[in-house]
CSV table of C-alpha atoms in Angstrom, one decimal:
chain,number,residue,atom,x,y,z
U,1,GLN,CA,0.0,0.0,0.0
U,2,SER,CA,1.4,3.4,-1.0
U,3,VAL,CA,1.5,6.2,1.5
U,4,LEU,CA,-0.1,8.5,-1.1
U,5,THR,CA,-3.4,7.3,-2.6
U,6,GLN,CA,-4.2,7.7,-6.3
U,7,PRO,CA,-7.0,6.2,-8.4
U,8,PRO,CA,-5.7,3.3,-10.4
U,9,SER,CA,-7.0,4.6,-13.7
U,10,VAL,CA,-8.7,7.5,-15.4
U,11,SER,CA,-9.8,8.0,-19.0
U,12,GLY,CA,-10.9,10.7,-21.3
U,13,ALA,CA,-11.5,11.5,-24.9
U,14,PRO,CA,-9.2,13.6,-27.0
U,15,GLY,CA,-9.7,17.3,-26.2
U,16,GLN,CA,-11.3,16.6,-22.8
U,17,ARG,CA,-10.1,17.5,-19.3
U,18,VAL,CA,-9.2,14.9,-16.7
U,19,THR,CA,-8.0,15.2,-13.1
U,20,ILE,CA,-5.9,12.8,-11.0
U,21,SER,CA,-6.2,13.0,-7.3
U,22,CYS,CA,-3.5,12.3,-4.7
U,23,THR,CA,-4.6,11.9,-1.1
U,24,GLY,CA,-2.2,11.9,1.8
U,25,SER,CA,-2.3,12.5,5.5
U,26,SER,CA,-1.2,14.9,8.3
U,27,SER,CA,2.4,13.6,8.1
U,28,ASN,CA,2.9,14.4,4.4
U,29,ILE,CA,0.7,16.6,2.3
U,30,GLY,CA,-1.3,17.8,5.3
U,31,ALA,CA,2.0,18.7,7.1
U,32,GLY,CA,2.7,21.3,4.4
U,33,TYR,CA,5.1,19.3,2.3
U,34,ASP,CA,4.9,20.1,-1.4
U,35,VAL,CA,3.5,17.6,-4.0
U,36,HIS,CA,5.3,16.8,-7.2
U,37,TRP,CA,4.1,14.9,-10.3
U,38,TYR,CA,5.8,12.6,-12.7
U,39,GLN,CA,4.7,11.2,-16.1
U,40,GLN,CA,5.9,7.7,-17.0
U,41,VAL,CA,5.4,6.3,-20.5
U,42,PRO,CA,5.6,2.5,-20.3
U,43,GLY,CA,9.1,1.2,-20.7
U,44,THR,CA,10.7,4.6,-19.9
U,45,ALA,CA,11.9,6.4,-16.8
U,46,PRO,CA,9.5,8.8,-14.9
U,47,LYS,CA,9.8,12.4,-16.1
U,48,LEU,CA,9.1,15.4,-13.8
U,49,LEU,CA,5.9,17.0,-14.8
U,50,ILE,CA,5.0,19.4,-11.9
U,51,PHE,CA,7.2,20.5,-9.0
U,52,GLY,CA,6.3,22.5,-5.9
U,53,ASN,CA,2.5,21.7,-6.2
U,54,SER,CA,1.9,23.8,-9.3
U,55,ASN,CA,5.2,24.7,-11.2
U,56,ARG,CA,6.0,23.3,-14.6
U,57,PRO,CA,9.5,22.6,-15.7
U,58,SER,CA,10.7,24.1,-18.9
U,59,GLY,CA,9.2,22.2,-21.9
U,60,VAL,CA,6.1,20.9,-20.1
U,61,PRO,CA,2.9,22.2,-21.9
U,62,ASP,CA,0.6,24.5,-20.0
U,63,ARG,CA,-2.1,21.9,-20.5
U,64,PHE,CA,-0.7,20.3,-17.3
U,65,SER,CA,-1.5,22.0,-14.0
U,66,GLY,CA,-1.2,21.1,-10.4
U,67,SER,CA,-2.9,22.2,-7.2
U,68,LYS,CA,-2.9,21.3,-3.5
U,69,SER,CA,-5.4,21.7,-0.7
U,70,GLY,CA,-5.3,20.3,2.8
U,71,THR,CA,-4.2,16.6,2.7
U,72,SER,CA,-4.7,16.3,-1.1
U,73,ALA,CA,-3.4,17.4,-4.4
U,74,SER,CA,-4.6,17.2,-8.0
U,75,LEU,CA,-3.1,17.0,-11.4
U,76,ALA,CA,-5.3,18.4,-14.2
U,77,ILE,CA,-4.7,17.8,-17.9
U,78,THR,CA,-6.7,19.8,-20.4
U,79,GLY,CA,-7.0,19.3,-24.1
U,80,LEU,CA,-6.2,15.6,-23.9
U,81,GLN,CA,-3.9,14.2,-26.5
U,82,ALA,CA,-3.1,10.7,-27.5
U,83,GLU,CA,0.5,11.3,-26.4
U,84,ASP,CA,-0.7,11.9,-22.8
U,85,GLU,CA,-1.5,8.3,-22.4
U,86,ALA,CA,0.9,7.2,-19.6
U,87,ASP,CA,1.2,6.5,-15.9
U,88,TYR,CA,1.2,9.4,-13.5
U,89,TYR,CA,2.7,9.5,-10.0
U,90,CYS,CA,2.5,12.0,-7.2
U,91,GLN,CA,5.3,12.3,-4.7
U,92,SER,CA,5.9,14.1,-1.4
U,93,TYR,CA,7.8,13.8,1.8
U,94,ASP,CA,6.6,12.1,4.9
U,95,SER,CA,7.8,13.2,8.4
U,96,SER,CA,6.7,10.0,10.1
U,97,LEU,CA,8.7,7.8,7.8
U,98,SER,CA,11.5,10.4,7.5
U,99,GLY,CA,11.6,9.7,3.8
U,100,TRP,CA,10.3,10.5,0.3
U,101,VAL,CA,7.0,8.8,-0.7
U,102,PHE,CA,5.1,8.2,-3.9
U,103,GLY,CA,1.5,7.5,-4.9
U,104,GLY,CA,0.6,4.1,-6.4
U,105,GLY,CA,0.3,5.6,-9.8
U,106,THR,CA,-2.7,6.3,-12.1
U,107,LYS,CA,-2.9,5.0,-15.6
U,108,LEU,CA,-4.4,7.5,-18.0
U,109,THR,CA,-6.1,6.1,-21.1
U,110,VAL,CA,-7.0,8.4,-24.0
U,111,LEU,CA,-10.1,6.9,-25.5
K,1,GLN,CA,22.6,19.4,-18.4
K,2,VAL,CA,23.0,16.6,-15.9
K,3,GLN,CA,22.5,13.0,-17.1
K,4,LEU,CA,22.5,9.8,-15.1
K,5,GLN,CA,23.2,6.3,-16.2
K,6,GLU,CA,22.8,3.1,-14.2
K,7,SER,CA,25.0,0.1,-14.6
K,8,GLY,CA,25.4,-3.3,-13.0
K,9,PRO,CA,24.4,-7.0,-13.3
K,10,GLY,CA,20.9,-7.7,-14.5
K,11,LEU,CA,20.8,-11.0,-12.7
K,12,VAL,CA,21.6,-11.7,-9.0
K,13,LYS,CA,21.2,-14.9,-7.1
K,14,PRO,CA,19.0,-15.1,-4.0
K,15,SER,CA,20.9,-14.3,-0.7
K,16,GLN,CA,23.6,-12.5,-2.6
K,17,THR,CA,24.3,-8.7,-2.8
K,18,LEU,CA,22.9,-6.5,-5.5
K,19,SER,CA,25.4,-3.9,-6.6
K,20,LEU,CA,24.6,-1.0,-9.0
K,21,THR,CA,26.5,2.2,-10.0
K,22,CYS,CA,25.1,5.5,-11.3
K,23,THR,CA,27.4,7.6,-13.4
K,24,VAL,CA,26.7,11.3,-13.5
K,25,SER,CA,27.6,13.3,-16.6
K,26,GLY,CA,27.2,17.0,-17.5
K,27,GLY,CA,27.9,18.1,-14.0
K,28,SER,CA,29.9,17.3,-10.9
K,29,ILE,CA,28.6,15.4,-7.9
K,30,SER,CA,31.0,17.4,-5.8
K,31,SER,CA,29.4,20.7,-6.8
K,32,GLY,CA,26.8,20.2,-4.1
K,33,GLY,CA,23.1,21.2,-3.9
K,34,TYR,CA,21.7,17.8,-4.7
K,35,TYR,CA,21.2,14.5,-3.0
K,36,TRP,CA,21.9,11.5,-5.3
K,37,SER,CA,19.2,9.0,-4.9
K,38,TRP,CA,18.1,5.4,-5.7
K,39,ILE,CA,14.5,4.6,-6.5
K,40,ARG,CA,13.0,1.2,-7.6
K,41,GLN,CA,9.9,0.0,-9.3
K,42,HIS,CA,8.7,-3.5,-8.9
K,43,PRO,CA,7.3,-5.0,-12.2
K,44,GLY,CA,3.9,-3.4,-12.9
K,45,LYS,CA,4.0,-1.5,-9.6
K,46,GLY,CA,4.6,1.9,-8.2
K,47,LEU,CA,7.8,3.7,-7.2
K,48,GLU,CA,9.7,3.2,-3.9
K,49,TRP,CA,12.5,5.5,-2.6
K,50,ILE,CA,15.5,3.4,-1.5
K,51,GLY,CA,17.9,6.1,-0.2
K,52,CYS,CA,20.1,9.0,-1.0
K,53,ILE,CA,23.6,10.4,-0.4
K,54,TYR,CA,25.2,13.8,-0.5
K,55,TYR,CA,28.7,14.2,-2.0
K,56,SER,CA,30.1,14.6,1.5
K,57,GLY,CA,28.9,11.1,2.3
K,58,SER,CA,25.8,11.8,4.4
K,59,THR,CA,23.3,9.1,3.7
K,60,TYR,CA,19.5,8.6,4.4
K,61,TYR,CA,17.7,5.3,3.8
K,62,ASN,CA,14.1,4.1,3.6
K,63,PRO,CA,13.4,2.6,7.1
K,64,SER,CA,12.0,-0.5,5.5
K,65,LEU,CA,15.3,-1.3,3.7
K,66,ARG,CA,17.8,0.3,6.1
K,67,SER,CA,19.1,-2.9,7.5
K,68,ARG,CA,20.1,-4.2,4.0
K,69,VAL,CA,21.0,-1.0,2.1
K,70,SER,CA,24.3,0.9,1.7
K,71,ILE,CA,24.8,3.8,-0.6
K,72,SER,CA,28.3,5.3,-1.3
K,73,VAL,CA,29.8,8.0,-3.5
K,74,ASP,CA,33.0,8.2,-5.5
K,75,THR,CA,33.6,11.9,-6.3
K,76,SER,CA,36.7,11.1,-8.3
K,77,LYS,CA,34.7,9.0,-10.7
K,78,ASN,CA,31.5,11.2,-10.5
K,79,GLN,CA,29.6,8.1,-9.5
K,80,PHE,CA,27.5,6.8,-6.6
K,81,SER,CA,26.6,3.2,-5.9
K,82,LEU,CA,23.9,1.1,-4.3
K,83,LYS,CA,24.4,-2.2,-2.4
K,84,LEU,CA,21.4,-4.2,-1.3
K,85,LYS,CA,22.4,-7.4,0.6
K,86,THR,CA,20.6,-10.7,1.1
K,87,VAL,CA,18.3,-10.2,-1.8
K,88,THR,CA,15.2,-12.3,-2.5
K,89,ALA,CA,12.8,-12.4,-5.4
K,90,ALA,CA,10.9,-9.5,-3.9
K,91,ASP,CA,13.9,-7.3,-4.8
K,92,THR,CA,13.3,-7.9,-8.5
K,93,ALA,CA,12.7,-4.5,-9.9
K,94,VAL,CA,13.8,-1.7,-12.2
K,95,TYR,CA,16.3,0.4,-10.3
K,96,TYR,CA,16.6,4.1,-11.1
K,97,CYS,CA,19.1,6.6,-10.0
K,98,ALA,CA,17.9,10.2,-9.7
K,99,SER,CA,18.9,13.6,-8.4
K,100,LEU,CA,16.9,15.1,-5.5
K,101,ARG,CA,16.6,18.8,-5.7
K,102,GLY,CA,14.5,21.5,-4.1
K,103,TYR,CA,14.9,20.0,-0.6
K,104,TYR,CA,15.5,22.0,2.6
K,105,TYR,CA,16.9,21.1,6.0
K,106,ASP,CA,14.8,20.8,9.2
K,107,SER,CA,16.1,22.0,12.6
K,108,SER,CA,18.1,18.8,13.0
K,109,GLY,CA,19.8,19.2,9.7
K,110,TYR,CA,17.8,16.4,8.1
K,111,PRO,CA,16.9,17.0,4.4
K,112,GLN,CA,13.2,17.2,3.7
K,113,GLY,CA,11.0,17.9,0.7
K,114,GLY,CA,12.2,18.2,-2.8
K,115,TRP,CA,11.6,16.4,-6.1
K,116,PHE,CA,13.6,14.0,-8.3
K,117,ASP,CA,15.0,15.3,-11.5
K,118,PRO,CA,16.6,14.1,-13.7
K,119,TRP,CA,16.3,10.3,-13.7
K,120,GLY,CA,18.5,7.6,-15.2
K,121,GLN,CA,16.9,5.3,-17.8
K,122,GLY,CA,16.7,2.5,-15.2
K,123,THR,CA,18.1,-1.0,-15.1
K,124,LEU,CA,16.1,-4.2,-14.5
K,125,VAL,CA,17.6,-6.4,-11.8
K,126,THR,CA,16.2,-9.9,-11.6
K,127,VAL,CA,16.8,-12.0,-8.5
K,128,SER,CA,16.7,-15.7,-9.5
K,129,SER,CA,18.8,-18.8,-9.1
């Protein structure tokens, strides 16, 4: 069981908007630690998508956005494209475990 | 820009020690500012942080693996390494090295927060006789 909880899968049609949730607790997200998001295309390494809750690295389209509230965070993808089909992971820090933690991942299917 | 590349045996026998090396290019490990990390992904599963090291040698490990893990750094070769002892089939996974950045220190001097970027391409290690 992952420390951060994500839905196993989400789907959407091209052009639509989807959101992926990441739920934590008072020792990680709720403690004020930032949430970061990664995109992993099958067979490749994870790639940083969002850092510091809502910041996009250079080169990441503005179709991707992140937010955080309380003990949860969300990744939103607008204008879905076929190339967005991948697994998405959230990540934060947990003070009880004294370590960095990930969500279980969400598989995005573009219909 | 910084690039990371994992190397090491792809097959390890049960009860033996898994050893991997990550070579950093495009930047110096000794320049500081980053923690050099190991993360693994079991087949078809999520990501698990294993541990990290600063160029000075300070190490931090996942409590669930602490008794079996050792991470070291060789600044002369711009490399850092992972050793995981007494492996079982449950240690079969893709092992990634990555750079932890954006962290900060708590009042005890322990690093917290931050994100992993960039990542190496990953290397599959299978534990089997």
